[in-house]
Amino acid sequence: MKPILLYRTSLIVFLLLVSIAVQGQNDGISKINGTVKTVDSSKTKKVKTPKKQAKTENDSTKIKLKYGLRLGTDASKLLKSALDDDYQGLEINGDYRLTKHFYAAAEIGTEEKNTITDYMDITTAGAYLKAGVDYNMYENWLDMDNMIYVGFRVGGSAFSHDLNTATIYTTNQYWAPQLTLTDKVEFNDLTAFWAELQLGIKAEVLKNLYMGLNVQLRFLITETDPGNFENVYIPGFGKTYDSSGIGAGFGYTIAYRIPLFSKYK
């Protein structure tokens, strides 16, 4: 009996040890699985984090385009008015960004010019308006907002002439004296229209404050003939250069942009 009892007791103890070992293994496997899941989840988080950072970095490198109404004046006309007793002029200019490269642009002003030659003294006064577009050829870096541009304008002017004195040229100058007119003659309601090309630069020297320089080439389309003589000066167009129909000029602008909104390129 004792050997049988001992055998049964040993079998029971063996089964208990086996069950304990199996239970321990299951617990170990569960812990390992939990650890693996924790590691995987942490790895997943680590993988996602750089993606979010990269997305944020990409957003931070996007460049905003500044939109607003830029208003200024032609400082060259103010300077000429101060230095030249025979000239008075004022111009207000402005532009507005339409797209990344295109701007709507316009200039409005008044001029009074006294032209004195060997044969006449004439005062021209009037107002003008020019409107068109500018194309910015310069690719700005980061948040810079400078321009190297080419522009096109259509211009019109309404003006008048006061012929103060004039000497009439005659072919028979040896025997007859030159005929001189001393009574002022007025020529009113004169108009002129032209096309204009511009090439210039604008640089932001302070926040929203710009300085610029441009040159202008003009082509006269039509003008009112005052009769008996030609238009020697047209406000906004300038000198007519002996009826060639081509005018030229330059401008030095100072402008301030009224910021309205910004958007990414």
Coordinates of C-alpha atoms in Angstrom, one line a residue:
M1 CA 0.0 0.0 0.0
K2 CA 2.8 2.4 0.8
P3 CA 4.3 2.3 -2.6
I4 CA 0.9 2.9 -4.2
L5 CA 0.2 5.8 -1.9
L6 CA 3.6 7.3 -2.5
Y7 CA 3.1 7.0 -6.2
R8 CA -0.3 8.7 -6.1
T9 CA 1.1 11.5 -3.9
S10 CA 4.1 12.0 -6.3
L11 CA 1.7 12.1 -9.3
I12 CA -0.4 14.7 -7.7
V13 CA 2.6 16.9 -6.8
F14 CA 3.9 16.5 -10.4
L15 CA 0.6 17.6 -11.8
L16 CA 0.5 20.6 -9.5
L17 CA 4.0 21.6 -10.5
V18 CA 3.1 21.2 -14.2
S19 CA 0.0 23.4 -13.8
I20 CA 2.0 26.0 -11.9
A21 CA 4.7 26.0 -14.6
V22 CA 2.1 26.3 -17.4
Q23 CA 0.4 29.2 -15.6
G24 CA 3.7 30.9 -15.2
Q25 CA 4.5 30.5 -18.9
N26 CA 1.1 32.0 -19.8
D27 CA 1.6 34.9 -17.5
G28 CA 5.1 35.5 -19.0
I29 CA 3.7 35.3 -22.5
S30 CA 1.0 37.9 -21.6
K31 CA 3.6 40.2 -20.2
I32 CA 5.8 39.8 -23.3
N33 CA 2.8 40.5 -25.5
G34 CA 2.0 43.6 -23.5
T35 CA 5.6 44.8 -23.7
V36 CA 5.6 44.2 -27.4
K37 CA 2.4 46.2 -27.8
T38 CA 3.8 49.0 -25.7
V39 CA 6.9 49.1 -27.8
D40 CA 5.0 48.9 -31.1
S41 CA 2.7 51.7 -29.9
S42 CA 5.6 53.8 -28.8
K43 CA 7.3 53.2 -32.2
T44 CA 4.1 54.2 -34.0
K45 CA 4.0 57.4 -32.0
K46 CA 7.6 58.1 -32.7
V47 CA 7.0 57.5 -36.4
K48 CA 4.0 59.8 -36.5
T49 CA 5.7 62.6 -34.6
P50 CA 8.3 63.4 -37.2
K51 CA 5.5 63.5 -39.9
K52 CA 3.6 66.1 -37.9
Q53 CA 6.8 68.1 -37.3
A54 CA 7.6 67.9 -41.0
K55 CA 4.2 69.1 -41.9
T56 CA 4.6 72.0 -39.5
E57 CA 8.0 72.8 -41.0
N58 CA 6.5 72.8 -44.5
D59 CA 3.8 75.1 -43.4
S60 CA 6.3 77.5 -41.8
T61 CA 8.3 77.8 -45.1
K62 CA 5.3 78.9 -47.1
I63 CA 5.6 82.5 -48.2
K64 CA 2.7 85.0 -47.8
L65 CA 1.9 87.5 -50.5
K66 CA 1.0 90.9 -49.2
Y67 CA -2.1 92.5 -50.7
G68 CA -3.0 96.2 -50.3
L69 CA -3.4 99.6 -51.9
R70 CA -0.1 101.3 -52.4
L71 CA -0.3 105.1 -52.7
G72 CA 2.4 107.6 -53.3
T73 CA 3.7 110.6 -55.2
D74 CA 6.3 111.4 -57.8
A75 CA 9.1 113.1 -55.9
S76 CA 10.8 114.3 -59.0
K77 CA 7.9 116.5 -59.9
L78 CA 7.9 118.0 -56.4
L79 CA 11.7 118.6 -56.6
K80 CA 11.4 120.2 -60.1
S81 CA 8.6 122.4 -58.9
A82 CA 10.8 123.7 -56.1
L83 CA 13.8 124.3 -58.3
D84 CA 12.3 125.5 -61.7
D85 CA 10.3 128.7 -61.7
D86 CA 8.8 127.8 -65.1
Y87 CA 7.3 124.5 -63.8
Q88 CA 4.7 123.3 -61.3
G89 CA 3.5 119.7 -61.0
L90 CA 2.0 117.2 -58.7
E91 CA 1.3 113.5 -59.2
I92 CA -0.5 110.9 -57.1
N93 CA 0.2 107.3 -58.1
G94 CA -0.9 103.9 -56.8
D95 CA -1.1 100.2 -57.5
Y96 CA -2.9 97.1 -56.3
R97 CA -1.7 93.5 -56.5
L98 CA -4.0 91.3 -58.6
T99 CA -2.0 88.1 -58.7
K100 CA 1.6 87.0 -57.7
H101 CA 3.1 89.0 -60.6
F102 CA 0.4 91.4 -61.9
Y103 CA -0.6 94.8 -60.4
A104 CA -3.2 97.3 -61.5
A105 CA -1.6 100.7 -61.6
A106 CA -2.6 104.3 -62.2
E107 CA -1.3 107.9 -62.0
I108 CA -3.2 111.1 -61.8
G109 CA -1.7 114.6 -61.8
T110 CA -1.6 118.2 -62.8
E111 CA 1.2 120.2 -64.6
E112 CA 1.8 123.8 -65.5
K113 CA 4.8 124.5 -67.8
N114 CA 6.0 127.8 -69.2
T115 CA 7.9 127.2 -72.5
I116 CA 10.1 130.1 -73.6
T117 CA 12.0 130.0 -76.9
D118 CA 13.4 132.6 -79.4
Y119 CA 10.0 132.8 -81.1
M120 CA 7.4 132.4 -78.4
D121 CA 6.4 132.4 -74.8
I122 CA 3.6 129.9 -74.0
T123 CA 2.1 128.6 -70.8
T124 CA 0.5 125.1 -70.8
A125 CA -1.7 123.9 -67.9
G126 CA -3.9 120.9 -67.5
A127 CA -4.5 117.5 -65.8
Y128 CA -3.8 113.9 -66.9
L129 CA -4.7 110.4 -66.0
K130 CA -2.8 107.2 -66.8
A131 CA -4.0 103.6 -66.1
G132 CA -2.7 100.2 -66.9
V133 CA -0.9 97.2 -65.4
D134 CA 2.6 96.3 -64.1
Y135 CA 4.3 92.9 -64.3
N136 CA 6.8 92.1 -61.6
M137 CA 9.8 90.1 -63.1
Y138 CA 11.6 89.8 -59.7
E139 CA 11.3 86.6 -57.6
N140 CA 11.3 87.7 -54.0
W141 CA 13.0 85.8 -51.2
L142 CA 11.0 84.8 -48.2
D143 CA 8.9 87.7 -47.0
M144 CA 10.6 90.4 -49.3
D145 CA 8.2 92.5 -51.4
N146 CA 10.4 94.3 -54.0
M147 CA 9.7 94.8 -57.7
I148 CA 11.6 95.0 -61.0
Y149 CA 8.7 95.6 -63.3
V150 CA 7.6 96.4 -66.8
G151 CA 4.4 98.3 -67.2
F152 CA 1.9 99.5 -69.8
R153 CA -0.3 102.6 -69.5
V154 CA -3.0 104.3 -71.6
G155 CA -2.9 108.0 -70.9
G156 CA -5.1 111.0 -71.5
S157 CA -4.8 114.7 -70.9
A158 CA -7.1 117.8 -70.9
F159 CA -5.2 121.1 -71.1
S160 CA -5.0 124.6 -72.4
H161 CA -2.4 127.0 -73.9
D162 CA -1.9 130.7 -73.2
L163 CA 0.2 132.2 -76.0
N164 CA 1.8 135.1 -74.1
T165 CA 4.0 136.5 -76.9
A166 CA 5.1 135.2 -80.3
T167 CA 7.3 136.3 -83.2
I168 CA 6.0 135.3 -86.7
Y169 CA 8.7 134.0 -89.0
T170 CA 8.8 135.5 -92.5
T171 CA 11.0 134.7 -95.5
N172 CA 11.6 138.3 -96.3
Q173 CA 13.6 139.2 -93.2
Y174 CA 16.1 141.7 -94.8
W175 CA 13.6 144.5 -95.5
A176 CA 10.7 143.7 -93.2
P177 CA 10.9 143.5 -89.4
Q178 CA 9.6 140.4 -87.7
L179 CA 6.0 140.6 -86.6
T180 CA 5.7 140.2 -82.9
L181 CA 2.3 139.5 -81.1
T182 CA 2.1 140.9 -77.7
D183 CA -1.6 140.2 -76.9
K184 CA -2.2 137.0 -75.1
V185 CA -4.1 134.3 -77.0
E186 CA -5.9 131.5 -75.3
F187 CA -6.4 128.0 -76.6
N188 CA -8.8 125.9 -74.5
D189 CA -10.4 122.5 -74.5
L190 CA -7.4 120.7 -75.9
T191 CA -7.0 116.9 -75.4
A192 CA -4.4 114.3 -76.1
F193 CA -4.2 110.5 -75.8
W194 CA -1.1 108.2 -75.8
A195 CA 0.3 104.8 -75.0
E196 CA 3.2 104.4 -72.5
L197 CA 5.7 101.8 -71.6
Q198 CA 7.5 101.8 -68.2
L199 CA 10.5 100.0 -66.8
G200 CA 11.2 100.5 -63.1
I201 CA 12.0 99.2 -59.6
K202 CA 10.3 99.5 -56.3
A203 CA 12.0 98.5 -53.0
E204 CA 10.6 98.2 -49.5
V205 CA 13.0 100.3 -47.4
L206 CA 10.8 100.2 -44.2
K207 CA 7.7 98.1 -43.4
N208 CA 5.1 99.1 -46.0
L209 CA 7.2 102.1 -47.1
Y210 CA 8.6 101.9 -50.7
M211 CA 10.9 103.9 -52.9
G212 CA 11.1 103.5 -56.7
L213 CA 12.6 104.7 -59.9
N214 CA 11.1 104.3 -63.4
V215 CA 11.7 105.4 -67.0
Q216 CA 8.9 106.0 -69.5
L217 CA 8.6 105.9 -73.2
R218 CA 5.4 107.4 -74.7
F219 CA 3.7 107.2 -78.1
L220 CA 1.2 109.9 -79.0
I221 CA -2.0 108.4 -80.5
T222 CA -4.1 111.5 -81.0
E223 CA -4.2 115.2 -80.1
T224 CA -6.2 118.4 -80.6
D225 CA -4.6 120.8 -83.0
P226 CA -4.7 124.3 -81.5
G227 CA -4.3 125.9 -84.9
N228 CA -1.5 128.1 -86.3
F229 CA 1.1 126.3 -84.1
E230 CA 1.7 122.8 -82.6
N231 CA 1.4 121.6 -79.0
V232 CA 4.9 122.0 -77.6
Y233 CA 4.0 120.5 -74.2
I234 CA 1.3 118.1 -73.1
P235 CA 0.7 117.6 -69.3
G236 CA 1.4 114.0 -68.5
F237 CA 3.1 113.4 -71.8
G238 CA 5.8 116.1 -71.8
K239 CA 7.6 117.7 -74.7
T240 CA 6.5 116.6 -78.2
Y241 CA 10.0 116.9 -79.7
D242 CA 9.1 118.7 -83.0
S243 CA 5.9 116.7 -83.8
S244 CA 7.7 113.3 -83.7
G245 CA 4.9 111.9 -81.5
I246 CA 7.4 110.3 -79.1
G247 CA 7.9 111.4 -75.5
A248 CA 10.1 110.3 -72.7
G249 CA 10.4 110.9 -69.0
F250 CA 11.3 109.4 -65.6
G251 CA 9.8 109.3 -62.2
Y252 CA 11.1 108.9 -58.6
T253 CA 8.3 107.6 -56.4
I254 CA 7.8 107.4 -52.7
A255 CA 4.7 105.3 -51.6
Y256 CA 3.1 103.7 -48.6
R257 CA 1.1 100.4 -48.8
I258 CA -2.1 100.2 -46.9
P259 CA -2.1 96.5 -45.9
L260 CA -5.4 94.7 -46.4
F261 CA -4.7 91.0 -46.2
S262 CA -2.1 88.3 -47.0
K263 CA -2.3 84.9 -48.4
Y264 CA 0.1 82.0 -49.2
K265 CA 1.6 81.7 -52.7

